[in-house]
Amino acid sequence: MAPANRHGSLVIAGESGVLVTGPSGSGKTRLALALMAHCAAHGRFSRLVADDQVFLSVAAGRVIGHAPETIGGLVEARGFGPARTAHEPRAVIDLVVQLVAAKEAPRVHGEEQVSLQGIVLPCLELAERDVEGAVFAIAARLSLSPFG
């Protein structure tokens, strides 16, 4: 299967790759940065992989994401523009977060899944622009502090 270009942000949070997707202006970058800050504040590894565009491919039955060369290591700091940050060249995607309108976001999650590149992955549908709530939902799903 050919690599696909997906609109979103990919970060490593602890030991997991988290792909954040959603409509333009839904808070993908803000959530990615907040998740990284949450991990750092609790002594867990975190790193940006890609912001805005993520190239997806499959290797050994896992979905791998990486940034296009032109934007590797750049993250959008709204009001400033692209800013350099530490980054990893690629990551296995373990969780997909889909930012949706608040009225569409379930209050409690079951075992939702999404298919990327033909691989089924766990998925959380979270309210767009609710960064604090989303960080805690992701932390709970990944057993990060204060849940792990």
mmCIF file of N, CA, C and O in Angstrom, residues 1-10 19-22 28 50-58 63-71 93 116-117:
data_model
loop_
_atom_site.group_PDB
_atom_site.id
_atom_site.type_symbol
_atom_site.label_atom_id
_atom_site.label_comp_id
_atom_site.label_asym_id
_atom_site.label_seq_id
_atom_site.Cartn_x
_atom_site.Cartn_y
_atom_site.Cartn_z
ATOM 1 N N MET A 1 0.840 -1.176 0.000
ATOM 2 C CA MET A 1 0.000 0.000 0.000
ATOM 3 C C MET A 1 0.886 1.241 0.000
ATOM 4 O O MET A 1 1.844 1.328 0.760
ATOM 5 N N ALA A 2 0.577 2.199 -0.831
ATOM 6 C CA ALA A 2 1.363 3.426 -0.945
ATOM 7 C C ALA A 2 1.190 4.279 0.314
ATOM 8 O O ALA A 2 0.135 4.263 0.936
ATOM 9 N N PRO A 3 2.247 5.031 0.691
ATOM 10 C CA PRO A 3 2.117 5.928 1.838
ATOM 11 C C PRO A 3 0.981 6.925 1.606
ATOM 12 O O PRO A 3 0.723 7.346 0.486
ATOM 13 N N ALA A 4 0.318 7.295 2.682
ATOM 14 C CA ALA A 4 -0.775 8.253 2.618
ATOM 15 C C ALA A 4 -0.387 9.503 3.386
ATOM 16 O O ALA A 4 0.362 9.450 4.354
ATOM 17 N N ASN A 5 -0.909 10.639 2.961
ATOM 18 C CA ASN A 5 -0.675 11.899 3.642
ATOM 19 C C ASN A 5 -1.921 12.223 4.452
ATOM 20 O O ASN A 5 -3.012 12.334 3.904
ATOM 21 N N ARG A 6 -1.776 12.351 5.765
ATOM 22 C CA ARG A 6 -2.914 12.588 6.655
ATOM 23 C C ARG A 6 -2.749 13.939 7.343
ATOM 24 O O ARG A 6 -1.662 14.266 7.812
ATOM 25 N N HIS A 7 -3.813 14.719 7.383
ATOM 26 C CA HIS A 7 -3.794 15.994 8.082
ATOM 27 C C HIS A 7 -3.913 15.722 9.578
ATOM 28 O O HIS A 7 -4.898 15.128 10.016
ATOM 29 N N GLY A 8 -2.895 16.088 10.347
ATOM 30 C CA GLY A 8 -2.928 15.847 11.781
ATOM 31 C C GLY A 8 -1.587 16.115 12.419
ATOM 32 O O GLY A 8 -0.645 16.594 11.778
ATOM 33 N N SER A 9 -1.499 15.809 13.703
ATOM 34 C CA SER A 9 -0.264 15.949 14.471
ATOM 35 C C SER A 9 0.038 14.607 15.113
ATOM 36 O O SER A 9 -0.861 13.941 15.627
ATOM 37 N N LEU A 10 1.302 14.236 15.109
ATOM 38 C CA LEU A 10 1.734 12.967 15.691
ATOM 39 C C LEU A 10 2.786 13.247 16.749
ATOM 40 O O LEU A 10 3.768 13.947 16.484
ATOM 41 N N LEU A 19 -1.709 9.883 17.221
ATOM 42 C CA LEU A 19 -2.039 10.694 16.048
ATOM 43 C C LEU A 19 -3.316 11.463 16.350
ATOM 44 O O LEU A 19 -4.353 10.866 16.642
ATOM 45 N N VAL A 20 -3.236 12.789 16.288
ATOM 46 C CA VAL A 20 -4.382 13.655 16.548
ATOM 47 C C VAL A 20 -4.884 14.179 15.209
ATOM 48 O O VAL A 20 -4.138 14.817 14.468
ATOM 49 N N THR A 21 -6.161 13.905 14.909
ATOM 50 C CA THR A 21 -6.766 14.349 13.655
ATOM 51 C C THR A 21 -8.000 15.190 13.969
ATOM 52 O O THR A 21 -8.515 15.170 15.087
ATOM 53 N N GLY A 22 -8.469 15.905 12.982
ATOM 54 C CA GLY A 22 -9.676 16.709 13.151
ATOM 55 C C GLY A 22 -9.691 17.829 12.135
ATOM 56 O O GLY A 22 -8.713 18.066 11.424
ATOM 57 N N LYS A 28 -5.675 20.564 17.010
ATOM 58 C CA LYS A 28 -4.759 19.418 16.909
ATOM 59 C C LYS A 28 -3.368 19.749 17.460
ATOM 60 O O LYS A 28 -2.836 19.025 18.291
ATOM 61 N N ALA A 50 5.391 14.858 13.958
ATOM 62 C CA ALA A 50 4.942 15.640 12.806
ATOM 63 C C ALA A 50 3.788 16.545 13.220
ATOM 64 O O ALA A 50 2.958 16.158 14.041
ATOM 65 N N ASP A 51 3.756 17.728 12.636
ATOM 66 C CA ASP A 51 2.641 18.642 12.869
ATOM 67 C C ASP A 51 2.089 19.081 11.520
ATOM 68 O O ASP A 51 2.842 19.430 10.623
ATOM 69 N N ASP A 52 0.803 19.054 11.393
ATOM 70 C CA ASP A 52 0.037 19.474 10.228
ATOM 71 C C ASP A 52 -0.118 18.371 9.185
ATOM 72 O O ASP A 52 -1.215 18.065 8.785
ATOM 73 N N GLN A 53 0.973 17.765 8.772
ATOM 74 C CA GLN A 53 0.913 16.685 7.786
ATOM 75 C C GLN A 53 1.707 15.491 8.311
ATOM 76 O O GLN A 53 2.818 15.660 8.813
ATOM 77 N N VAL A 54 1.113 14.311 8.180
ATOM 78 C CA VAL A 54 1.779 13.084 8.623
ATOM 79 C C VAL A 54 1.713 12.085 7.478
ATOM 80 O O VAL A 54 0.634 11.796 6.962
ATOM 81 N N PHE A 55 2.865 11.585 7.062
ATOM 82 C CA PHE A 55 2.912 10.523 6.064
ATOM 83 C C PHE A 55 2.767 9.185 6.786
ATOM 84 O O PHE A 55 3.484 8.923 7.750
ATOM 85 N N LEU A 56 1.840 8.356 6.326
ATOM 86 C CA LEU A 56 1.570 7.060 6.939
ATOM 87 C C LEU A 56 2.018 5.934 6.030
ATOM 88 O O LEU A 56 1.795 5.974 4.821
ATOM 89 N N SER A 57 2.628 4.914 6.626
ATOM 90 C CA SER A 57 2.989 3.707 5.893
ATOM 91 C C SER A 57 2.803 2.526 6.850
ATOM 92 O O SER A 57 2.548 2.714 8.039
ATOM 93 N N VAL A 58 2.932 1.319 6.316
ATOM 94 C CA VAL A 58 2.767 0.113 7.122
ATOM 95 C C VAL A 58 4.053 -0.699 7.062
ATOM 96 O O VAL A 58 4.637 -0.878 5.994
ATOM 97 N N VAL A 63 1.253 0.719 11.830
ATOM 98 C CA VAL A 63 1.201 1.978 11.081
ATOM 99 C C VAL A 63 2.309 2.886 11.614
ATOM 100 O O VAL A 63 2.422 3.108 12.814
ATOM 101 N N ILE A 64 3.120 3.370 10.683
ATOM 102 C CA ILE A 64 4.243 4.243 11.008
ATOM 103 C C ILE A 64 3.942 5.626 10.444
ATOM 104 O O ILE A 64 3.480 5.760 9.311
ATOM 105 N N GLY A 65 4.206 6.666 11.238
ATOM 106 C CA GLY A 65 4.013 8.035 10.773
ATOM 107 C C GLY A 65 5.319 8.801 10.808
ATOM 108 O O GLY A 65 6.146 8.592 11.703
ATOM 109 N N HIS A 66 5.499 9.683 9.826
ATOM 110 C CA HIS A 66 6.654 10.583 9.824
ATOM 111 C C HIS A 66 6.274 11.890 9.142
ATOM 112 O O HIS A 66 5.288 11.959 8.409
ATOM 113 N N ALA A 67 7.061 12.906 9.408
ATOM 114 C CA ALA A 67 6.800 14.235 8.842
ATOM 115 C C ALA A 67 7.392 14.340 7.444
ATOM 116 O O ALA A 67 8.436 13.749 7.169
ATOM 117 N N PRO A 68 6.749 15.112 6.572
ATOM 118 C CA PRO A 68 7.397 15.450 5.312
ATOM 119 C C PRO A 68 8.712 16.180 5.617
ATOM 120 O O PRO A 68 8.792 16.914 6.607
ATOM 121 N N GLU A 69 9.731 15.962 4.809
ATOM 122 C CA GLU A 69 11.044 16.569 5.046
ATOM 123 C C GLU A 69 10.974 18.069 5.269
ATOM 124 O O GLU A 69 11.670 18.608 6.115
ATOM 125 N N THR A 70 10.126 18.744 4.532
ATOM 126 C CA THR A 70 10.077 20.205 4.588
ATOM 127 C C THR A 70 9.575 20.756 5.914
ATOM 128 O O THR A 70 9.828 21.915 6.236
ATOM 129 N N ILE A 71 8.859 19.938 6.705
ATOM 130 C CA ILE A 71 8.322 20.441 7.971
ATOM 131 C C ILE A 71 8.803 19.644 9.176
ATOM 132 O O ILE A 71 8.313 19.851 10.286
ATOM 133 N N ILE A 93 2.169 4.300 15.348
ATOM 134 C CA ILE A 93 0.938 4.898 15.859
ATOM 135 C C ILE A 93 0.170 3.839 16.640
ATOM 136 O O ILE A 93 -0.177 2.784 16.107
ATOM 137 N N LEU A 116 -6.513 2.696 9.626
ATOM 138 C CA LEU A 116 -5.537 3.531 8.919
ATOM 139 C C LEU A 116 -4.660 2.613 8.090
ATOM 140 O O LEU A 116 -4.081 1.662 8.629
ATOM 141 N N GLN A 117 -4.594 2.861 6.808
ATOM 142 C CA GLN A 117 -3.757 2.059 5.923
ATOM 143 C C GLN A 117 -4.085 0.566 6.036
ATOM 144 O O GLN A 117 -3.212 -0.270 5.919
#
